[in-house]
Coordinates of C-alpha atoms and ligand atoms in Angstrom, one line a residue:
X1 CA 121.7 47.4 -135.8
X2 CA 120.1 45.3 -133.1
X3 CA 121.3 44.8 -129.6
X4 CA 121.8 41.4 -127.9
X5 CA 122.5 40.5 -124.1
X6 CA 122.7 37.3 -122.3
X7 CA 123.3 36.1 -118.6
X8 CA 124.3 33.0 -116.8
X9 CA 125.1 33.1 -113.0
X10 CA 123.8 33.0 -109.6
X11 CA 121.6 35.8 -109.7
X12 CA 118.1 36.5 -111.2
X13 CA 118.6 37.0 -114.8
X14 CA 115.6 39.4 -115.3
X15 CA 116.6 42.6 -113.7
X16 CA 120.2 42.3 -115.2
X17 CA 119.0 41.8 -118.7
X18 CA 116.5 44.5 -118.7
X19 CA 119.2 46.9 -117.4
X20 CA 121.6 45.7 -120.0
X21 CA 119.0 46.2 -122.7
X22 CA 118.2 49.6 -121.8
X23 CA 121.9 50.4 -122.2
X24 CA 121.7 49.0 -125.5
X25 CA 118.3 50.4 -126.9
X26 CA 120.1 53.2 -129.0
X27 CA 121.3 50.3 -131.4
X28 CA 117.7 49.6 -132.6
X29 CA 114.5 50.1 -130.8
X30 CA 111.5 49.0 -132.8
X31 CA 110.5 46.0 -130.6
X32 CA 112.4 44.0 -127.8
X33 CA 112.1 40.8 -126.1
X34 CA 113.6 38.4 -123.3
X35 CA 113.7 34.7 -122.7
X36 CA 114.5 33.1 -119.4
X37 CA 115.1 29.5 -118.2
X38 CA 113.1 29.3 -115.1
X39 CA 110.1 27.0 -114.9
X40 CA 110.7 25.8 -118.3
X41 CA 111.4 28.5 -121.0
X42 CA 109.7 31.6 -120.7
X43 CA 109.7 34.2 -123.6
X44 CA 108.3 37.8 -123.4
X45 CA 108.4 40.1 -126.4
X46 CA 106.5 43.0 -127.9
X47 CA 106.5 46.1 -130.1
X48 CA 107.5 48.3 -127.2
X49 CA 110.5 49.9 -125.8
X50 CA 112.3 47.8 -123.0
X51 CA 110.8 50.2 -120.2
X52 CA 107.3 49.2 -121.2
X53 CA 108.1 45.5 -121.5
X54 CA 109.6 45.6 -118.1
X55 CA 106.3 46.6 -116.5
X56 CA 104.5 43.4 -117.7
X57 CA 107.1 41.0 -116.9
X58 CA 105.9 38.7 -114.2
X59 CA 108.4 37.8 -111.5
X60 CA 110.9 35.2 -112.7
X61 CA 113.7 33.5 -110.8
X62 CA 115.6 32.1 -113.9
X63 CA 119.3 32.6 -113.5
X64 CA 120.1 32.1 -117.4
X65 CA 118.4 34.4 -120.1
X66 CA 118.9 36.2 -123.4
X67 CA 117.5 39.6 -124.5
X68 CA 117.1 41.4 -127.9
X69 CA 116.3 45.1 -128.9
X70 CA 115.4 45.1 -132.7
X71 CA 115.8 47.4 -135.7
X72 CA 113.8 45.6 -138.4
X73 CA 115.3 44.2 -141.6
X74 CA 113.5 41.2 -142.6
X75 CA 109.7 41.8 -141.5
X76 CA 108.1 44.9 -140.2
X77 CA 108.1 45.6 -136.4
X78 CA 105.6 43.5 -134.9
X79 CA 105.2 41.1 -131.8
X80 CA 105.5 38.0 -134.0
X81 CA 108.6 39.4 -135.8
X82 CA 110.4 40.4 -132.5
X83 CA 113.1 38.5 -130.9
X84 CA 113.7 35.8 -129.3
X85 CA 112.5 33.4 -131.7
X86 CA 111.5 29.8 -130.8
X87 CA 111.3 26.4 -132.2
X88 CA 108.3 24.2 -132.9
X89 CA 108.2 22.8 -129.4
X90 CA 108.9 26.1 -127.7
X91 CA 112.2 24.5 -126.1
X92 CA 114.6 26.6 -127.8
X93 CA 115.1 30.4 -127.9
X94 CA 117.3 32.5 -130.1
X95 CA 118.3 36.1 -130.5
X96 CA 120.2 37.2 -133.5
X97 CA 122.1 40.1 -135.1
X98 CA 123.1 40.2 -138.9
X99 CA 121.4 38.8 -141.8
X100 CA 121.0 35.0 -142.9
X101 CA 121.3 35.4 -146.7
X102 CA 120.0 31.9 -147.5
X103 CA 117.1 31.9 -145.1
X104 CA 114.5 31.5 -147.9
X105 CA 116.1 28.3 -148.8
X106 CA 116.6 27.0 -145.4
X107 CA 113.1 27.9 -144.6
X108 CA 111.5 26.1 -147.4
X109 CA 113.5 22.9 -146.7
X110 CA 112.5 23.1 -143.0
X111 CA 108.8 23.6 -143.9
X112 CA 109.0 20.6 -146.1
X113 CA 110.5 18.7 -143.2
X114 CA 107.3 19.6 -140.9
X115 CA 108.6 22.8 -139.3
X116 CA 106.0 25.6 -138.7
X117 CA 107.2 29.2 -139.1
X118 CA 105.2 32.3 -137.6
X119 CA 107.3 35.3 -138.5
X120 CA 108.8 37.0 -141.6
X121 CA 112.2 37.1 -140.2
X122 CA 115.5 35.5 -141.4
X123 CA 116.3 34.6 -137.7
X124 CA 113.4 32.2 -137.5
X125 CA 115.4 29.4 -139.4
X126 CA 117.8 29.3 -136.5
X127 CA 115.6 27.8 -133.6
X128 CA 114.2 25.3 -136.1
X129 CA 117.6 24.3 -137.4
X130 CA 118.9 23.8 -133.9
X131 CA 115.6 21.8 -133.1
X132 CA 116.4 19.8 -136.1
X133 CA 120.0 18.8 -135.0
X134 CA 119.5 18.5 -131.3
X135 CA 120.3 15.2 -129.8
X136 CA 120.7 16.4 -126.2
X137 CA 123.7 18.6 -126.8
X138 CA 122.9 22.2 -127.4
X139 CA 126.5 23.1 -128.2
X140 CA 126.7 20.4 -131.0
X141 CA 123.3 21.4 -132.3
X142 CA 124.2 25.2 -132.7
X143 CA 127.6 24.4 -134.3
X144 CA 125.6 21.7 -136.8
X145 CA 122.9 24.5 -137.4
X146 CA 125.5 27.4 -138.3
X147 CA 127.1 25.1 -140.7
X148 CA 123.9 25.5 -142.8
X149 CA 123.8 29.1 -142.6
X150 CA 125.2 31.8 -144.9
X151 CA 125.5 35.7 -144.0
X152 CA 126.2 37.3 -140.9
X153 CA 125.3 36.6 -137.3
X154 CA 125.8 37.0 -133.7
X155 CA 123.6 34.7 -131.8
X156 CA 122.7 33.5 -128.4
X157 CA 120.7 30.4 -127.6
X158 CA 119.2 28.8 -124.7
X159 CA 117.4 25.5 -124.3
X160 CA 114.8 24.5 -121.5
X161 CA 116.8 21.4 -120.9
X162 CA 120.1 23.0 -120.6
X163 CA 121.4 25.5 -117.9
X164 CA 124.1 26.9 -120.4
X165 CA 124.0 29.9 -122.9
X166 CA 125.5 29.1 -126.2
X167 CA 126.7 32.1 -128.4
X168 CA 128.4 32.4 -131.7
X169 CA 129.6 35.3 -134.1
X170 CA 130.4 35.7 -137.8
X171 CA 130.8 39.4 -138.9
X172 CA 128.8 40.7 -136.1
X173 CA 130.2 41.8 -132.9
X174 CA 130.0 40.0 -129.5
X175 CA 131.8 40.1 -126.4
X176 CA 131.7 38.4 -123.0
X177 CA 131.8 40.1 -119.6
X178 CA 133.3 38.1 -116.9
X179 CA 132.1 38.4 -113.2
X180 CA 132.5 36.0 -110.1
X181 CA 130.4 33.1 -110.6
X182 CA 128.6 34.8 -113.6
X183 CA 129.0 35.8 -117.2
X184 CA 127.4 38.2 -119.3
X185 CA 127.1 38.5 -123.2
X186 CA 126.5 41.7 -125.3
X187 CA 126.7 42.9 -128.7
X188 CA 128.2 46.1 -127.6
X189 CA 130.2 47.1 -124.7
X190 CA 127.8 49.8 -123.1
X191 CA 125.5 47.0 -122.2
X192 CA 128.0 45.6 -119.7
X193 CA 129.3 48.8 -117.9
X194 CA 127.1 48.2 -114.7
X195 CA 128.3 44.8 -114.2
X196 CA 131.8 44.1 -115.5
X197 CA 135.0 45.9 -116.7
X198 CA 136.8 42.6 -117.6
X199 CA 135.7 41.6 -121.2
X200 CA 136.6 39.0 -123.9
X201 CA 135.9 40.1 -127.5
X202 CA 134.9 37.0 -129.6
X203 CA 136.4 36.5 -133.2
X204 CA 134.7 35.5 -136.4
X205 CA 133.8 31.6 -136.2
X206 CA 134.0 31.4 -132.5
X207 CA 131.5 29.3 -130.6
X208 CA 131.2 29.8 -126.8
X209 CA 129.3 27.8 -124.0
X210 CA 128.9 29.7 -121.2
X211 CA 128.0 28.6 -117.5
X212 CA 128.2 30.7 -114.4
X213 CA 131.7 29.2 -113.4
X214 CA 133.1 28.3 -116.8
X215 CA 133.5 29.6 -120.4
X216 CA 134.6 27.5 -123.2
X217 CA 135.3 29.0 -126.7
X218 CA 136.0 27.0 -129.7
X219 CA 136.8 27.8 -133.4
X220 CA 136.3 25.3 -136.0
X221 CA 135.9 22.6 -133.5
X222 CA 139.2 23.5 -131.6
X223 CA 139.3 25.0 -128.1
X224 CA 140.8 28.6 -128.2
X225 CA 141.9 31.1 -125.7
X226 CA 140.7 34.8 -126.2
X227 CA 142.7 37.6 -124.5
X228 CA 140.9 39.4 -121.6
X229 CA 140.5 43.1 -121.9
X230 CA 140.0 46.1 -119.6
X231 CA 136.7 48.0 -120.4
X232 CA 137.6 51.6 -120.7
X233 CA 134.0 52.8 -120.8
X234 CA 132.2 53.1 -117.5
X235 CA 128.6 53.7 -116.2
X236 CA 129.3 57.3 -115.7
X237 CA 130.3 57.9 -119.3
X238 CA 127.4 56.0 -120.8
X239 CA 125.0 57.9 -118.4
X240 CA 123.1 61.2 -119.1
X241 CA 124.9 63.3 -116.5
X242 CA 122.0 65.2 -115.6
X243 CA 121.3 66.5 -119.3
X244 CA 118.0 66.0 -120.6
X245 CA 119.2 64.2 -123.7
X246 CA 122.4 62.0 -124.7
X247 CA 122.7 64.3 -127.5
X248 CA 123.0 67.4 -125.7
X249 CA 125.3 65.6 -123.3
X250 CA 127.4 64.6 -126.1
X251 CA 127.4 67.9 -127.7
X252 CA 128.7 69.5 -124.4
X253 CA 131.6 67.0 -124.2
X254 CA 133.2 68.2 -127.4
X255 CA 135.7 70.6 -125.9
X256 CA 137.2 67.9 -123.7
X257 CA 137.2 65.3 -126.5
X258 CA 139.2 67.8 -128.7
X259 CA 141.5 68.6 -126.0
X260 CA 142.3 65.2 -125.1
X261 CA 143.0 64.2 -128.8
X262 CA 145.2 67.2 -129.4
X263 CA 146.8 67.0 -126.1
X264 CA 148.0 63.4 -126.7
X265 CA 149.4 64.1 -130.3
X266 CA 150.7 67.6 -130.4
X267 CA 153.7 68.4 -128.7
X268 CA 153.8 71.4 -126.5
X269 CA 157.7 71.6 -126.6
X270 CA 158.6 71.7 -130.2
X271 CA 155.9 72.0 -133.0
X272 CA 155.3 68.3 -133.9
X273 CA 152.6 66.0 -134.2
X274 CA 153.2 62.2 -133.2
X275 CA 150.5 59.4 -133.9
X276 CA 150.1 55.7 -132.9
X277 CA 149.6 55.0 -136.6
X278 CA 152.4 55.0 -139.3
X279 CA 151.4 56.6 -142.6
X280 CA 153.7 56.0 -145.5
X281 CA 153.5 59.3 -147.3
X282 CA 155.3 57.8 -150.4
X283 CA 151.9 56.5 -151.7
X284 CA 150.2 58.0 -154.9
X285 CA 147.2 58.9 -153.1
X286 CA 144.5 58.3 -150.4
X287 CA 141.1 57.0 -150.8
X288 CA 138.5 57.9 -148.2
X289 CA 135.4 55.6 -147.8
X290 CA 132.6 56.2 -145.3
X291 CA 128.8 56.7 -145.1
X292 CA 126.5 59.4 -143.6
X293 CA 128.0 61.9 -141.4
X294 CA 131.3 60.0 -141.4
X295 CA 131.4 60.7 -145.2
X296 CA 130.9 64.4 -144.6
X297 CA 133.9 64.2 -142.2
X298 CA 135.8 62.6 -145.1
X299 CA 134.9 65.5 -147.6
X300 CA 136.6 67.8 -144.9
X301 CA 139.5 65.5 -144.4
X302 CA 140.0 65.4 -148.2
X303 CA 140.6 69.3 -148.2
X304 CA 142.5 69.3 -145.2
X305 CA 144.9 66.5 -146.4
X306 CA 145.2 68.0 -149.9
X307 CA 146.2 71.3 -148.6
X308 CA 148.3 70.4 -145.5
X309 CA 149.7 67.1 -146.6
X310 CA 149.9 67.8 -150.3
X311 CA 148.6 64.3 -151.2
X312 CA 146.1 63.6 -154.0
X313 CA 142.7 62.4 -152.0
X314 CA 139.6 60.8 -153.3
X315 CA 136.4 60.4 -151.3
X316 CA 133.8 57.7 -152.0
X317 CA 130.6 56.9 -150.4
X318 CA 131.4 53.3 -149.0
X319 CA 128.0 52.2 -150.2
X320 CA 128.8 52.9 -153.7
X321 CA 132.3 52.0 -154.0
X322 CA 131.6 48.2 -154.2
X323 CA 130.1 48.7 -157.7
X324 CA 132.6 48.6 -160.4
X325 CA 135.1 51.1 -158.8
X326 CA 138.7 50.7 -158.9
X327 CA 142.1 52.3 -157.7
X328 CA 145.1 53.4 -159.7
X329 CA 148.6 53.4 -158.3
X330 CA 149.7 52.7 -154.9
X331 CA 146.7 53.9 -152.8
X332 CA 146.3 54.1 -148.8
X333 CA 142.3 53.3 -148.3
X334 CA 141.1 54.8 -145.0
X335 CA 137.5 53.8 -143.6
X336 CA 135.8 56.2 -141.6
X337 CA 133.3 54.9 -139.3
X338 CA 132.5 56.0 -135.5
X339 CA 130.9 52.5 -134.9
X340 CA 133.4 50.4 -136.9
X341 CA 130.5 48.2 -137.7
X342 CA 128.9 50.0 -140.7
X343 CA 128.4 47.1 -143.3
X344 CA 128.9 49.2 -146.3
X345 CA 132.1 50.9 -145.1
X346 CA 133.4 47.5 -144.0
X347 CA 132.7 45.8 -147.5
X348 CA 134.3 48.8 -149.3
X349 CA 137.3 48.5 -147.3
X350 CA 137.6 44.7 -147.9
X351 CA 137.3 45.6 -151.5
X352 CA 140.0 48.2 -151.3
X353 CA 142.5 45.8 -149.6
X354 CA 141.5 43.1 -152.3
X355 CA 142.6 45.8 -155.0
X356 CA 145.8 46.0 -153.4
X357 CA 145.4 49.2 -151.3
X358 CA 147.2 49.7 -147.9
X359 CA 144.3 50.0 -145.4
X360 CA 143.4 52.2 -142.3
X361 CA 140.6 52.7 -140.0
X362 CA 139.7 55.9 -138.3
X363 CA 137.0 54.7 -135.6
X364 CA 135.8 55.3 -132.1
X365 CA 135.3 51.9 -131.0
X366 CA 138.2 49.6 -130.1
X367 CA 138.2 45.9 -131.6
X368 CA 135.1 46.9 -133.9
X369 CA 134.9 45.0 -137.0
X370 CA 136.6 47.6 -139.3
X371 CA 139.8 47.4 -137.1
X372 CA 139.8 43.8 -137.8
X373 CA 139.8 44.7 -141.8
X374 CA 142.3 47.4 -141.6
X375 CA 146.1 46.9 -141.0
X376 CA 146.2 49.7 -138.7
X377 CA 143.5 51.9 -136.8
X378 CA 143.5 55.3 -135.6
X379 CA 141.1 55.5 -132.5
X380 CA 139.3 58.8 -132.1
X381 CA 138.8 59.5 -128.2
X382 CA 135.3 60.5 -128.4
X383 CA 134.1 58.0 -125.7
X384 CA 130.7 56.3 -125.9
X385 CA 128.1 58.0 -128.1
X386 CA 124.6 56.9 -127.3
X387 CA 122.5 59.5 -129.2
X388 CA 121.8 58.2 -132.5
X389 CA 122.8 61.5 -134.1
X390 CA 126.6 61.6 -134.6
X391 CA 128.1 64.6 -132.7
X392 CA 131.3 64.2 -130.7
X393 CA 132.2 61.4 -132.9
X394 CA 132.1 63.4 -135.9
X395 CA 134.2 66.4 -134.4
X396 CA 136.7 63.7 -133.2
X397 CA 136.9 62.4 -136.8
X398 CA 137.7 66.0 -138.1
X399 CA 140.4 66.2 -135.3
X400 CA 141.7 62.8 -136.5
X401 CA 142.1 64.4 -140.1
X402 CA 143.9 67.4 -139.0
X403 CA 146.2 65.4 -136.9
X404 CA 147.0 63.1 -139.6
X405 CA 147.3 65.8 -142.0
X406 CA 149.8 67.7 -139.8
X407 CA 151.9 64.6 -139.3
X408 CA 152.4 64.5 -143.0
X409 CA 152.6 68.2 -143.4
X410 CA 154.2 69.8 -146.4
X411 CA 154.1 73.4 -145.2
X412 CA 156.6 75.7 -144.0
X413 CA 157.4 76.0 -140.3
X414 CA 155.3 79.2 -139.6
X415 CA 152.2 77.8 -141.2
X416 CA 152.9 74.6 -139.1
X417 CA 153.1 76.4 -136.0
X418 CA 150.0 78.3 -136.8
X419 CA 148.0 75.3 -137.5
X420 CA 149.1 73.6 -134.3
X421 CA 148.0 76.7 -132.4
X422 CA 144.6 76.7 -134.3
X423 CA 144.1 73.2 -133.1
X424 CA 144.8 74.0 -129.6
X425 CA 142.4 77.0 -129.7
X426 CA 139.5 74.8 -130.8
X427 CA 138.3 73.6 -127.3
X428 CA 137.8 77.3 -126.1
X429 CA 136.2 78.2 -129.4
X430 CA 133.7 75.3 -129.3
X431 CA 132.9 76.3 -125.6
X432 CA 132.2 79.7 -126.8
X433 CA 129.6 78.2 -129.2
X434 CA 128.1 76.2 -126.5
X435 CA 127.9 79.3 -124.3
X436 CA 125.5 80.9 -126.9
X437 CA 123.2 77.8 -126.6
X438 CA 120.5 80.2 -125.8
X439 CA 120.6 82.2 -128.8
X440 CA 121.0 79.2 -130.9
X441 CA 118.0 77.8 -129.1
X442 CA 115.9 80.6 -130.5
X443 CA 117.1 80.1 -134.1
X444 CA 116.1 76.3 -133.7
X445 CA 112.9 77.0 -132.3
X446 CA 112.2 79.4 -135.3
X447 CA 113.3 76.6 -137.8
X448 CA 110.9 74.2 -136.1
X449 CA 108.2 76.1 -137.7
X450 CA 109.1 75.2 -141.4
X451 CA 108.7 71.9 -143.2
X452 CA 111.6 72.6 -145.3
X453 CA 115.0 74.2 -145.3
X454 CA 118.2 74.5 -147.5
X455 CA 121.5 74.6 -146.1
X456 CA 124.4 76.2 -148.4
X457 CA 128.0 76.7 -148.2
X458 CA 130.9 76.7 -150.5
X459 CA 134.6 75.3 -150.2
X460 CA 135.2 73.8 -146.7
X461 CA 131.8 74.9 -145.7
X462 CA 130.0 72.9 -148.3
X463 CA 130.3 69.4 -146.4
X464 CA 129.1 71.2 -143.3
X465 CA 126.1 72.3 -145.4
X466 CA 125.3 68.4 -146.0
X467 CA 126.1 67.7 -142.3
X468 CA 123.8 70.4 -141.0
X469 CA 120.9 69.3 -143.3
X470 CA 121.3 65.6 -142.3
X471 CA 121.3 66.5 -138.6
X472 CA 118.0 68.4 -138.7
X473 CA 116.5 66.0 -141.0
X474 CA 117.4 63.1 -138.8
X475 CA 116.4 64.2 -135.4
X476 CA 113.8 67.1 -136.3
X477 CA 112.0 65.3 -139.0
X478 CA 112.3 68.6 -141.1
X479 CA 112.9 68.0 -144.8
X480 CA 116.4 69.5 -145.4
X481 CA 118.9 69.6 -148.2
X482 CA 122.5 70.7 -148.3
X483 CA 124.0 72.3 -151.3
X484 CA 127.0 73.9 -152.5
X485 CA 125.8 77.5 -152.8
X486 CA 126.3 78.1 -156.3
X487 CA 124.4 75.1 -157.4
X488 CA 121.0 76.5 -155.8
X489 CA 120.4 78.5 -159.1
X490 CA 120.8 75.2 -161.3
X491 CA 117.3 73.9 -160.2
X492 CA 116.6 74.0 -156.5
X493 CA 115.8 77.8 -156.8
X494 CA 112.4 76.8 -157.9
X495 CA 111.5 76.1 -154.5
X496 CA 112.7 79.4 -152.7
X497 CA 109.6 81.4 -151.2
X498 CA 108.8 82.9 -148.0
X499 CA 108.1 79.7 -146.2
X500 CA 111.5 77.9 -147.3
X501 CA 114.1 79.2 -145.1
X502 CA 117.9 78.9 -146.0
X503 CA 120.8 78.5 -143.6
X504 CA 123.9 80.0 -145.1
X505 CA 127.4 79.2 -144.0
X506 CA 129.4 82.2 -144.8
X507 CA 133.1 82.2 -143.8
X508 CA 135.3 85.3 -144.6
X509 CA 137.4 83.3 -146.9
X510 CA 137.8 83.0 -150.6
X511 CA 134.3 82.2 -150.9
X512 CA 133.0 85.2 -149.0
X513 CA 132.0 87.4 -152.0
X514 CA 130.4 84.6 -154.2
X515 CA 128.4 83.6 -150.9
X516 CA 127.1 87.3 -150.5
X517 CA 125.9 87.2 -154.2
X518 CA 124.2 83.9 -153.6
X519 CA 122.4 85.2 -150.6
X520 CA 121.4 88.3 -152.3
X521 CA 119.8 86.1 -155.1
X522 CA 118.2 83.9 -152.4
X523 CA 116.8 87.0 -150.6
X524 CA 115.3 88.3 -153.9
X525 CA 113.1 85.1 -153.8
X526 CA 111.9 86.0 -150.4
X527 CA 113.4 83.1 -148.5
X528 CA 114.4 84.0 -144.9
X529 CA 118.1 83.5 -144.5
X530 CA 120.1 82.6 -141.1
X531 CA 123.7 83.2 -141.7
X532 CA 126.3 81.5 -139.5
X533 CA 129.0 84.0 -139.8
X534 CA 132.3 85.0 -138.2
X535 CA 132.1 87.5 -135.3
X536 CA 133.1 90.8 -136.3
X537 CA 131.5 90.5 -139.8
X538 CA 129.5 93.8 -140.1
X539 CA 128.7 93.3 -143.7
X540 CA 126.6 90.2 -143.5
X541 CA 123.6 91.7 -141.5
X542 CA 122.8 94.0 -144.3
X543 CA 121.6 91.0 -146.4
X544 CA 120.2 88.3 -144.3
X545 CA 117.3 88.2 -141.7
X546 CA 119.4 86.7 -138.9
X547 CA 123.0 86.3 -138.0
X548 CA 124.5 83.7 -135.6
X549 CA 128.1 84.8 -135.0
X550 CA 130.6 82.2 -134.6
X551 CA 134.2 82.6 -133.2
X552 CA 136.8 83.7 -136.1
X553 CA 138.8 80.5 -136.9
X554 CA 141.2 79.5 -139.4
X555 CA 139.2 78.4 -142.7
X556 CA 140.4 74.9 -142.5
X557 CA 139.4 74.3 -138.8
X558 CA 136.3 76.2 -139.0
X559 CA 134.2 73.0 -139.8
X560 CA 134.6 72.0 -136.1
X561 CA 133.0 75.4 -134.9
X562 CA 130.3 75.3 -137.5
X563 CA 129.2 71.8 -136.8
X564 CA 128.8 72.3 -133.1
X565 CA 126.6 75.3 -133.9
X566 CA 124.6 73.2 -136.5
X567 CA 124.1 70.3 -133.9
X568 CA 122.5 72.7 -131.4
X569 CA 120.2 74.2 -134.1
X570 CA 119.1 70.8 -135.1
X571 CA 118.6 69.7 -131.5
X572 CA 116.7 72.8 -130.6
X573 CA 114.4 72.4 -133.5
X574 CA 113.8 68.7 -132.5
X575 CA 112.9 69.7 -129.1
X576 CA 110.5 72.5 -130.0
X577 CA 108.8 69.6 -132.2
X578 CA 108.9 67.1 -129.6
X579 CA 110.9 64.6 -131.3
X580 CA 112.5 61.6 -129.5
X581 CA 116.0 63.1 -130.0
X582 CA 118.1 60.4 -128.9
X583 CA 116.1 57.6 -130.6
X584 CA 114.8 59.0 -134.0
X585 CA 112.1 56.9 -135.9
X586 CA 113.5 54.2 -138.3
X587 CA 117.1 54.7 -137.3
X588 CA 119.8 52.9 -135.4
X589 CA 123.1 53.7 -134.3
X590 CA 125.1 51.4 -136.2
X591 CA 124.2 50.1 -139.7
X592 CA 125.2 46.7 -139.9
X593 CA 123.3 45.8 -143.0
X594 CA 124.2 46.9 -146.7
Ligands
M6R1 O1 129.3 54.4 -137.6 P1 129.4 55.1 -138.7 O2 130.2 56.4 -138.7 O3 129.9 54.2 -139.9 O4 128.0 55.6 -139.5 C1 127.9 55.9 -140.6 C2 126.4 56.7 -140.6 O5 125.4 55.6 -140.4 C3 126.3 57.7 -139.5 O6 127.1 58.6 -139.6 C4 124.8 58.4 -139.6 O7 124.8 59.0 -140.7 C5 124.7 59.3 -138.4 N1 123.9 58.7 -137.5 C6 124.2 60.6 -138.7 O8 124.1 61.5 -137.5

């Protein structure tokens, strides 16, 4: 949830770390801070964005430093709670991601031993523990301190008397960028794209000593060698490419993402789908585990897998699966997580594994934590997604489900051919939705004037209603709820009135007639209705206030087209309201705490 960066080398650390932190701000952004080894240890932090902190940083010649951008867990966003945290003497500085679960007990003990604490954070125990064990060897002091710690962490530590940077990980990602005479540290790859494309991913239990020239990694006291990887993400694909917001850029990248994923797996010669993962279709059922937008992708995936692959599929909120849920029979558990770092999802997959399930991950991030839990991973090809709202990573998850279902298809040859054809047509249909951006912007502006809105759909559109509501809530701060359209009259109807609009997802499938009835009932309560309907649907305009036409698409594949329209709707509503679209308040890109 927070971002960590570090530098050791021959250059001035400050501008490098500021730049790396700017790249990571989407991980959490309620406060930030930096520490350098220059003339002693210097620490700067505040409840500001990194661009603001940069303006007040004095020149600093230090060639070793660490930095942090925070998403508050223990203690509100404040200067004192911001990282780096320091020991009593102000000689040791620490930045940390994760949660130290036994921090209260450690803190009490340290206080009784004479240490003084200033913040409400769990992290502050770390510099004090390191101070306690420091006898002139920072590596040893960090190793010893971490033995006392329970929970998860990625940490970076510097000491005023040492020119090295010590880092360690346990259940929180950390990677090292390699340069000539310099080394970089980051919790997430985008931080490094301006400096290095040669990276080493640390494993759980790794402790690393970094100098400009050298690198020593050890695990449980033994020196280990970790493989060097080439970083595929570049400065070009983590930039805004001229768009006003990352979210808008990422929405526009969707035709390309879909084309790449489909092109790589669907044969153009014979109708077949080939994947890098192997799925044993003799399992008794599939269990999908996910949170937030990924959960809505899983709800679509459930219908797609059941209909195309004819396998029983259960979907669970990962955050609920840990509580007294179990599995029956031989089950394949699939975790869906764009970041691969969502704590609830990872915990749920571990539980499924412990219950005897086979395991797989659908994720966008190579070497992310979920890929270490799962037996195999299906990588979506969305590329870096910087906007906090999931957009292209969501459509990539949908495409993953279509591809998996088609690789296991139990349908006749004609249907199979039709479905692969529909998949290939998706990029151009999504492009047509993007081309109608101006029209969608008008609807978004209108919605921005309301405080509440319902999204309704039936069948495969129901998860899209949930996703549409989440998106506008998340970035436009409009209270929104998604409902299965038939459920409105079981309570929520009480809220309907002129000032309470409804967005209705009306596909011309077997849900159409029932949707029309629901829309008439809604209109009878005077709520304005915007219908997202298929092009050529002449009927719908008679019953609703506004129609947003979408390209006709086979029912199972329609969620892709609908979701792009809903993303744009939320985006333009948020823009009209002047919201900080890429960095909505209180949120962070990946949720690494339960
Ligand atoms: O990285 P994940 O896919 O596991 O994230 C799950 C949710 O936190 C995420 O989808 C969240 O709901 C999105 N920011 C919504 O746009």
